[in-house]
Short mmCIF file of C-alpha atoms and ligand atoms in Angstrom, two decimals:
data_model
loop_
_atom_site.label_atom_id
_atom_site.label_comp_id
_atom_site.label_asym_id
_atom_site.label_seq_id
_atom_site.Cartn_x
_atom_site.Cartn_y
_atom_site.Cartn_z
CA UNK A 1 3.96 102.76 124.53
CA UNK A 2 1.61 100.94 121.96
CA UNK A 3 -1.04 98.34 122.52
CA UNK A 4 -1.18 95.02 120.31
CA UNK A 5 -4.44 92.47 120.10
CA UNK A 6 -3.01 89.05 119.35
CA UNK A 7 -5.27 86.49 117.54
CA UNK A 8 -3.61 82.90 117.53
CA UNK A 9 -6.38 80.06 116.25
CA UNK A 10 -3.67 77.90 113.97
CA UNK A 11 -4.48 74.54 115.46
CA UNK A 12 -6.86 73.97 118.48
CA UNK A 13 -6.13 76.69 120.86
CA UNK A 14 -8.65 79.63 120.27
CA UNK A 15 -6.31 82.63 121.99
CA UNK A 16 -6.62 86.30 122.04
CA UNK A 17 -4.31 89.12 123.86
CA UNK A 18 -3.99 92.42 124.84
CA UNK A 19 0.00 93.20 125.28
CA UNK A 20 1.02 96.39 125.98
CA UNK A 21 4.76 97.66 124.74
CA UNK A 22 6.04 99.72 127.48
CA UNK A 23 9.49 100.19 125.68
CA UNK A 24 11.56 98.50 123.25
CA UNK A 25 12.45 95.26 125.27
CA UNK A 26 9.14 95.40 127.71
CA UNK A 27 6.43 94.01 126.69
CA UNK A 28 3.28 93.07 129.36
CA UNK A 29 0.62 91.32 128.68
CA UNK A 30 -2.99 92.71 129.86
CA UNK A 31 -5.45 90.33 129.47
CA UNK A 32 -5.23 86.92 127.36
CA UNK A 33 -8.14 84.57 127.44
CA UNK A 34 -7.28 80.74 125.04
CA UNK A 35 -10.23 78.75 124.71
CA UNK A 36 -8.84 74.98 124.60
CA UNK A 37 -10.38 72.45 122.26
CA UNK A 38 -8.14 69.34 124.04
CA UNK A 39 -11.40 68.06 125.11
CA UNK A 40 -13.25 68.16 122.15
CA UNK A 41 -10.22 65.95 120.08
CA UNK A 42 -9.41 63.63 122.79
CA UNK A 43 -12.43 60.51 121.72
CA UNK A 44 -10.23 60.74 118.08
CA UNK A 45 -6.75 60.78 119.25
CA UNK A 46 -6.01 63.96 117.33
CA UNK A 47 -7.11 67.03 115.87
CA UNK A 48 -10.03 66.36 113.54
CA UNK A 49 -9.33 69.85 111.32
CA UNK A 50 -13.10 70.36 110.82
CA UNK A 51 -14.36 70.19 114.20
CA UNK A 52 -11.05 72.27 114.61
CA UNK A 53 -12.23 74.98 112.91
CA UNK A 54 -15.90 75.16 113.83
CA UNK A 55 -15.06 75.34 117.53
CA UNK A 56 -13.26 78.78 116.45
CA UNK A 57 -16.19 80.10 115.04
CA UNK A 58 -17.58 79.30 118.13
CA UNK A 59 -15.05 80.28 120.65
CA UNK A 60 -13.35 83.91 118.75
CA UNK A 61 -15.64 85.59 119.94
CA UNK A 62 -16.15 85.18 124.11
CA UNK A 63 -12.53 84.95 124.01
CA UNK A 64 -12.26 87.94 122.35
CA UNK A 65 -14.39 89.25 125.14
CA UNK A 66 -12.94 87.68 127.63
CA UNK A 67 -9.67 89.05 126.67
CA UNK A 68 -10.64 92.82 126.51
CA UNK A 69 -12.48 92.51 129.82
CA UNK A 70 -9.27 91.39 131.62
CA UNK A 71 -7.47 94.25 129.89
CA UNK A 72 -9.99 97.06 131.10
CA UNK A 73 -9.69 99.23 128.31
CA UNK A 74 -11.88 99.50 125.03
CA UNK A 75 -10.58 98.05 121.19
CA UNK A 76 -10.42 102.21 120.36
CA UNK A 77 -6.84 102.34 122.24
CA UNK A 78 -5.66 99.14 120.16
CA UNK A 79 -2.58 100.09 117.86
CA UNK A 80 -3.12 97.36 115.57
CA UNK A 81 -3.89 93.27 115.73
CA UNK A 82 -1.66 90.89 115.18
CA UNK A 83 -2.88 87.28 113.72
CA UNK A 84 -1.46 84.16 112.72
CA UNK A 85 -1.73 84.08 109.36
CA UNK A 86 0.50 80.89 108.65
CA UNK A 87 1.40 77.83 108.59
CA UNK A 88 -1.30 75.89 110.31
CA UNK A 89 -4.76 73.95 109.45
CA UNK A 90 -5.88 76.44 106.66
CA UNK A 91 -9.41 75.96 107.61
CA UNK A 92 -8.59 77.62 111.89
CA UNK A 93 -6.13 80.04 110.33
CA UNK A 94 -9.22 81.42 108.16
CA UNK A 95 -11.20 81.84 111.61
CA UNK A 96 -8.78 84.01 113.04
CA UNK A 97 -7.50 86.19 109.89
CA UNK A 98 -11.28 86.49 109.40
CA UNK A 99 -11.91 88.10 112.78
CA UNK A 100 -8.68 89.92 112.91
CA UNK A 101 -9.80 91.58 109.52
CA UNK A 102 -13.60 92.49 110.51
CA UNK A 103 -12.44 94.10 113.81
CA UNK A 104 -9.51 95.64 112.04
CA UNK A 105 -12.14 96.94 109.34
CA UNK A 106 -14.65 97.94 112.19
CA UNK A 107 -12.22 99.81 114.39
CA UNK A 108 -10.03 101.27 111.59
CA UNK A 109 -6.84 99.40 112.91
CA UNK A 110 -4.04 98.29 110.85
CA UNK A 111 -2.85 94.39 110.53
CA UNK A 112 -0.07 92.39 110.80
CA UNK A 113 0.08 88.86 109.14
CA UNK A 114 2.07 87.07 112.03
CA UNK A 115 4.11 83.75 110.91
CA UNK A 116 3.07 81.13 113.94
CA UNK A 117 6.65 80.13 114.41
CA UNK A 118 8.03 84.21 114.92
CA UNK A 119 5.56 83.94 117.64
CA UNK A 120 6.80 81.20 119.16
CA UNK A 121 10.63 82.88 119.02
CA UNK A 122 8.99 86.45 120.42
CA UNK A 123 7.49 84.30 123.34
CA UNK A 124 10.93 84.78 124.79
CA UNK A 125 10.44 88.69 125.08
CA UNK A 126 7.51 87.75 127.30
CA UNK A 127 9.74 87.50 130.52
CA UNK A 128 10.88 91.17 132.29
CA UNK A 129 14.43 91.37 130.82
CA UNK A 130 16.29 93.97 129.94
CA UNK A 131 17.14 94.18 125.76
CA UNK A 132 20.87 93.70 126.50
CA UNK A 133 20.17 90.31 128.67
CA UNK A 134 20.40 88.64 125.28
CA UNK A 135 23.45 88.15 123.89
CA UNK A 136 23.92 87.76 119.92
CA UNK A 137 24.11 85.24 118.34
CA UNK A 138 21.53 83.53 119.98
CA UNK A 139 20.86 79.58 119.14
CA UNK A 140 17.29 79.26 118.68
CA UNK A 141 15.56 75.82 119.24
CA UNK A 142 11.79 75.72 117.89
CA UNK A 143 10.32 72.56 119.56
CA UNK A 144 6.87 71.84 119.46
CA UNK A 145 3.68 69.53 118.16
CA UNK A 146 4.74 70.68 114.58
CA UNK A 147 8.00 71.75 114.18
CA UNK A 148 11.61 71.09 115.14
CA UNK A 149 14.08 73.64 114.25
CA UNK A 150 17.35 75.20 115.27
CA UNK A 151 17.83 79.02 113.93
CA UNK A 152 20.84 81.12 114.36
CA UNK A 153 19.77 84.20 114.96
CA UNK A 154 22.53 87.13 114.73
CA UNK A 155 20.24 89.85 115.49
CA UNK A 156 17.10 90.52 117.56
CA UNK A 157 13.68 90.54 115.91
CA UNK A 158 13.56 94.33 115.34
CA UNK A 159 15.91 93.93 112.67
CA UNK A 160 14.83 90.74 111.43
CA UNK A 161 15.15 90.13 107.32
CA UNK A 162 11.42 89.32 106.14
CA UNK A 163 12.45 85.57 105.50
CA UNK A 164 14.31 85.50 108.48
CA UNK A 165 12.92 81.94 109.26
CA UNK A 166 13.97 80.63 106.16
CA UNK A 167 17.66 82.29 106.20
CA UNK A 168 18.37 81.06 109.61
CA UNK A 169 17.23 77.88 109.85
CA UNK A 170 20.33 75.34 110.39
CA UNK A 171 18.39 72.22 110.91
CA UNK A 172 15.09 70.94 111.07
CA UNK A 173 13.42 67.85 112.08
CA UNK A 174 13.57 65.14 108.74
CA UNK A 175 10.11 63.39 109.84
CA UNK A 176 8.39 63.81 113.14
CA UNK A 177 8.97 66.58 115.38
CA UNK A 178 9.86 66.43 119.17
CA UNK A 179 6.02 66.87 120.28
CA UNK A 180 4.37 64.73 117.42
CA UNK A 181 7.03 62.16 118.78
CA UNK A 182 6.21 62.68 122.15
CA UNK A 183 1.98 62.83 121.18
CA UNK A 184 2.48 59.46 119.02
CA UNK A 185 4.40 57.58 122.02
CA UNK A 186 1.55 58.65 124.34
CA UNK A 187 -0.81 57.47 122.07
CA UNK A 188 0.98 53.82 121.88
CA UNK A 189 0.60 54.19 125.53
CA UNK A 190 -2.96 54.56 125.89
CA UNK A 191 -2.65 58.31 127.13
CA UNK A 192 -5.50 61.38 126.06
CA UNK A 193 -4.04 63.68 123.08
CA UNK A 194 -2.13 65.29 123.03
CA UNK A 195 0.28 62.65 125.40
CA UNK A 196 2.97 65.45 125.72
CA UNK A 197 2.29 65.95 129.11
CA UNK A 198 0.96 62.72 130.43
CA UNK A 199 4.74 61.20 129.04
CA UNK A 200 6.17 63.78 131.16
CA UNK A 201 4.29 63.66 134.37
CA UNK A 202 4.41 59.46 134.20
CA UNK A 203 8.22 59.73 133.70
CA UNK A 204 8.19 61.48 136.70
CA UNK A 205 7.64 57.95 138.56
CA UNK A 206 10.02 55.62 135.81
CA UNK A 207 13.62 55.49 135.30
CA UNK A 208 15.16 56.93 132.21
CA UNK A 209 17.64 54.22 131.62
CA UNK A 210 14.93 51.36 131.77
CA UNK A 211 14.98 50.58 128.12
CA UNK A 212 17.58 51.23 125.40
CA UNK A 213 15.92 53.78 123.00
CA UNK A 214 17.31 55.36 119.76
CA UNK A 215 18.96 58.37 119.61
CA UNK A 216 19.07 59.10 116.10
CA UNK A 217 21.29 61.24 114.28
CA UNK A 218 23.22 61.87 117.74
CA UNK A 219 26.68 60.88 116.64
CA UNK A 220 26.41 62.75 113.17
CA UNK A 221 27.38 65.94 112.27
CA UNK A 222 24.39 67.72 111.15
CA UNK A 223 21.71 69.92 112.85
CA UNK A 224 18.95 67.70 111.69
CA UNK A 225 16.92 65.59 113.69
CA UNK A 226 14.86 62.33 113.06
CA UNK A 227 12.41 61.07 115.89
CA UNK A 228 10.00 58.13 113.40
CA UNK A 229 12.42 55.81 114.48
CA UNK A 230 12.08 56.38 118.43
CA UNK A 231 8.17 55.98 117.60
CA UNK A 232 8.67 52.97 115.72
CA UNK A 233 10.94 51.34 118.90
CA UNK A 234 8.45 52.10 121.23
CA UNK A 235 6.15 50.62 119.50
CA UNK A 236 8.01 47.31 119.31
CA UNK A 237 8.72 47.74 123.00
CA UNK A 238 5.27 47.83 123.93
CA UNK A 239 3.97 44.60 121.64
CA UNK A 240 6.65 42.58 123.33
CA UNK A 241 5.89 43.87 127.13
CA UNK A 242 2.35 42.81 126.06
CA UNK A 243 3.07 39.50 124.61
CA UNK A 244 4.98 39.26 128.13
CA UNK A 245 2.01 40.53 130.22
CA UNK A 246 4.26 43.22 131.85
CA UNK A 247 3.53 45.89 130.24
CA UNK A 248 1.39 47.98 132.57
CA UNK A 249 3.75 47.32 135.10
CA UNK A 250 6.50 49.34 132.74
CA UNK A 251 4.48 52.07 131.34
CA UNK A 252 6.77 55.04 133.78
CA UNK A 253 9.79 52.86 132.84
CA UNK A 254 8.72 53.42 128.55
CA UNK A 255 7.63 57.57 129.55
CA UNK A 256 10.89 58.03 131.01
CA UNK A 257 13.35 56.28 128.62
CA UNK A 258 11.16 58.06 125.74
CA UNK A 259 11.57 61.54 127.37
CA UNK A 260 15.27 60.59 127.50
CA UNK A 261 15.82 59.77 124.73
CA UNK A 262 13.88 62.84 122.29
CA UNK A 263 15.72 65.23 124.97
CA UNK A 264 19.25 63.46 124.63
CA UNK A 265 18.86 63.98 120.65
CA UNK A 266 17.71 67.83 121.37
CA UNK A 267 20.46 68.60 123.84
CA UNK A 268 23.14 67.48 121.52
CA UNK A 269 22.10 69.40 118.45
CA UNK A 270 21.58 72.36 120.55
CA UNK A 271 25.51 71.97 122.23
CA UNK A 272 26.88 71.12 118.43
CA UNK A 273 25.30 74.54 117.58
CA UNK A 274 26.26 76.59 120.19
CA UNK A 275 30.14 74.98 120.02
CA UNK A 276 30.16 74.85 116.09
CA UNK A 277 28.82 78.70 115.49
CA UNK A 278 29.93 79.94 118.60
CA UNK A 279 26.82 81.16 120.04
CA UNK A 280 26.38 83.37 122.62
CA UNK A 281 23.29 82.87 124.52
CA UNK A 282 20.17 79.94 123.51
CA UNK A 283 16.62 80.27 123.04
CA UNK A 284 14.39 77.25 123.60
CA UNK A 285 10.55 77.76 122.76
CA UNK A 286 7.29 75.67 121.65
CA UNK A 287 5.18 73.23 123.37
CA UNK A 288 8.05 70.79 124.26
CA UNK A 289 9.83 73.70 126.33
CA UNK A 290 6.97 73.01 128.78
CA UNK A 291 8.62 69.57 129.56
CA UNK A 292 9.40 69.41 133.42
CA UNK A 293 12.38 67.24 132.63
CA UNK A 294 14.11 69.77 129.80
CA UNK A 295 13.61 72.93 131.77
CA UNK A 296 15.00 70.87 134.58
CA UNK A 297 18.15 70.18 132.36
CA UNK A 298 18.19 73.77 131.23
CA UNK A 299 18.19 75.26 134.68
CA UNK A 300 20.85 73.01 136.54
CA UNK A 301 22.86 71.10 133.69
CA UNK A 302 23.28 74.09 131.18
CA UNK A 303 25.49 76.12 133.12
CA UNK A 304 28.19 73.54 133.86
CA UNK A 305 28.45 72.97 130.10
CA UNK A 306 28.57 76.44 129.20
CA UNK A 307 28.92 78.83 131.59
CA UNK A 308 29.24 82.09 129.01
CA UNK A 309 25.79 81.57 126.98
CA UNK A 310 22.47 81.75 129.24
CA UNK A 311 19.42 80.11 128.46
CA UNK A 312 16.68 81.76 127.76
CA UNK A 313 13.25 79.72 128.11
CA UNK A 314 9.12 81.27 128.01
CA UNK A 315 7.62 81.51 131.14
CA UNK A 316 5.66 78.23 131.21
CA UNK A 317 2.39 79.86 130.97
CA UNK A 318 3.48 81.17 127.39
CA UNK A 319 5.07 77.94 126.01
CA UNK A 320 1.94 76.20 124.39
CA UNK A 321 -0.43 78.16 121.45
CA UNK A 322 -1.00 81.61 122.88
CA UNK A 323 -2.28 85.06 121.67
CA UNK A 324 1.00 87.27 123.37
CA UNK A 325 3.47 85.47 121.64
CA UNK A 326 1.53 86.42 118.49
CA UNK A 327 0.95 89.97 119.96
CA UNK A 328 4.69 90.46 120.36
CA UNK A 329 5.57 88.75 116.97
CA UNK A 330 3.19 91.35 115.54
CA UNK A 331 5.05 94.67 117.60
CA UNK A 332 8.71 94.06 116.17
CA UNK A 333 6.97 93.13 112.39
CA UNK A 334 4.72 96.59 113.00
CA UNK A 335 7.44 98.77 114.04
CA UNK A 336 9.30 97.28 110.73
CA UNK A 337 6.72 98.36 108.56
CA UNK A 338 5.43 95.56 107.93
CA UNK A 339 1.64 95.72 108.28
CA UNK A 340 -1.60 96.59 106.03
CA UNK A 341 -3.73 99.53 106.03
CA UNK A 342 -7.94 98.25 105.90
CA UNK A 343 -8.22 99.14 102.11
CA UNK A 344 -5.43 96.67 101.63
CA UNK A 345 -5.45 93.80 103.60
CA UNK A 346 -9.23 92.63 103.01
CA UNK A 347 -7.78 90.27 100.01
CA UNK A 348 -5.17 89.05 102.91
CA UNK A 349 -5.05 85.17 102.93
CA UNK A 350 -4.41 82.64 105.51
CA UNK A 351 -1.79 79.92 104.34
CA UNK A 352 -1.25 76.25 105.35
CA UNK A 353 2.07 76.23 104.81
CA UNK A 354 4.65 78.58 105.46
O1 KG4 B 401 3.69 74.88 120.42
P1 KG4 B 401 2.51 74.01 120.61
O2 KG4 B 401 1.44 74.44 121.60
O3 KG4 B 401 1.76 73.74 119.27
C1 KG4 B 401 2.38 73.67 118.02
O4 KG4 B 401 2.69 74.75 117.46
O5 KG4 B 401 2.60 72.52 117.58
O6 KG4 B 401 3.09 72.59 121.02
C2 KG4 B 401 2.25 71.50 121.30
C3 KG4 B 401 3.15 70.32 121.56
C4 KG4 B 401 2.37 69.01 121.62
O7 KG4 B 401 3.01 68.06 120.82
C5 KG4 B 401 2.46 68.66 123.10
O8 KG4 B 401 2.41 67.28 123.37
C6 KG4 B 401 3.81 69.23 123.48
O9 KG4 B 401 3.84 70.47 122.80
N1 KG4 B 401 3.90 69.41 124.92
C7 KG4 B 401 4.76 68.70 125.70
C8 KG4 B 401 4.50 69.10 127.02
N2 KG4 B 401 3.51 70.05 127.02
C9 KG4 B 401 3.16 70.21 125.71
N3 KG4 B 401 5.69 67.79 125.38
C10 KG4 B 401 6.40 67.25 126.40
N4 KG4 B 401 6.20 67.58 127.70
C11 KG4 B 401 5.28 68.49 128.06
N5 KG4 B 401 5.11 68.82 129.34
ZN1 ZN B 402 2.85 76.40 118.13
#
């Protein structure tokens, strides 16, 4: 049994964790406090990188407290920390490497450089399961504000190569990914930033076959994915329901043909993977797995499609930017050997890319 302090401050969520290993496959998480900065972007329409990273100078700290409160215990029984260390906006990454170092320094702890997107993958470790409830190989799907990817993964993160990300990675987005797609179309829709959400809860009221969208790449035997083009349509779309003077009347119509359409394009990538390298079970994490509609497609489409390889998803409240997917990320890299001892990792740099 070891205990982990996450530290995830890549892009505007300030997060920090307490997650407790209670055996190979069971991880729980004791206290996580994530200090949002949605607010403090919205009048700009995205994230302004140096207000970004001066609310985390701000924020590390309460959370941190905040954090170790809800776990009731003291930073003394900490194993080691865990921080994102890349890719991300260098300037946030810096706040949190900075921290994780000067409590790591302070309380004698060793660190673990955590890439963001490993977190994202060990978010699906975060749900009680039992080690064998994931059969290998898994099809991993990495969908969020920054990244669309689809990894075939062969073996579970305890035996993960160091450049796993790079050796498994099948396909990847070519331009936007599946949240920037989904944050631009809010934004062409008047919605708050990031629109992710606001698409999905307005679809909720709109019909998905509305409006003819592109579904790029679809027919095309590849694992990449292009989404610029579905922005770009939209876009059209909504001059020419303006010119017409309809287009408030259509705006669930647009959210819902949208959401079908960057969710068509994901679901057949992820079925030409599973068919093509005969995987055995599918991961889906990142932002976009918090999309009512997908989850809804995962839990009562998937099965009839194929019956012999589960889906594994994050429990919602672990889907977005959080400290315990960064916290678990850090546990399988630790018990690896992968981590620095204080005399070494005080020259330990945050990167923007990965
Ligand atoms: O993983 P994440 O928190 O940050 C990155 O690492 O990028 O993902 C954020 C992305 C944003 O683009 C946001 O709009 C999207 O996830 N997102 C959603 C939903 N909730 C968050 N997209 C569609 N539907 C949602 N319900
Ligand atoms: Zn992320």
């Amino acid at each position: 049994m070891s205990i982990f302090l996450g530290i995830e401050t890549s892009c505007d969520e300030c997060s920090i964790s307490v997650v407790e290993r209670r055996s190979k496959n069971n991880f729980f998480v004791l206290g996580i406090a994530t200090s949002s900065q949605e607010k403090i972007h919205q009048p700009y329409g995205g994230i302004v990188p140096e207000i970004a990273s001066r609310s985390h100078l701000e924020t590390v700290l309460p959370t941190l407290v905040e954090a170790v409160k809800q776990a009731q215990l003291s930073l003394e029984k900490v194993d080691a920390i865990a921080v994102t260390q890349r890719p991300g906006l260098i300037g946030s990454l810096l706040v949190g490497v900075t921290a994780a170092k000067a409590l790591g320094y302070a309380y004698k702890k060793p660190l673990i450089a955590v890439h963001h997107l490993e977190g994202h993958i060990a978010s699906l470790f975060l749900q009680q399961r039992q080690w064998d409830d994931f059969p290998l190989p898994m099809l991993i799907a990495v969908v969020s504000g920054g990244h669309t990817h689809l990894h075939y993964m062969p073996f579970l993160p305890d035996q993960w190569p160091i450049d796993f990300l790079k050796t498994s990675l099948i396909g990847r987005s070519r331009d936007d990914a599946a949240g920037e797609a989904f944050d631009k179309i809010g934004k062409l829709l008047g919605f708050p930033y990031p629109g992710g959400c606001w698409v999905d809860q307005t679809a909720k009221n709109g019909n998905p076959k509305a409006f003819s969208l592109p579904r790029a790449l679809s027919q095309v035997d590849t694992y990449d994915f292009s989404f610029s083009g579905l922005k770009t349509a939209v876009s059209l779309l909504v001059n020419r329901l303006q010119k017409e003077g309809s287009f408030e009347d259509h705006i669930p119509d647009i959210c819902a043909s949208a959401q079908a359409a960057i969710i068509d394009v994901l679901w057949s990538k992820i079925s030409l993977g599973i068919l093509k390298l005969k995987c055995q079970s599918l991961g889906v994490v990142g932002g976009v797995i918090a999309n009512s509609y997908l989850r809804k497609k995962l839990e009562c489409d998937w099965e009839s499609l194929f019956l012999k390889c589960p889906p594994f998803i994050p429990p919602l409240a672990y889907c977005t930017d959080n400290a315990a997917m960064i916290a678990v990320a850090g546990a399988f890299r630790f018990e690896q050997g992968f981590f620095l001892r204080p005399d070494e990792y005080l020259s330990l740099n945050a990167l923007a890319h990965s």
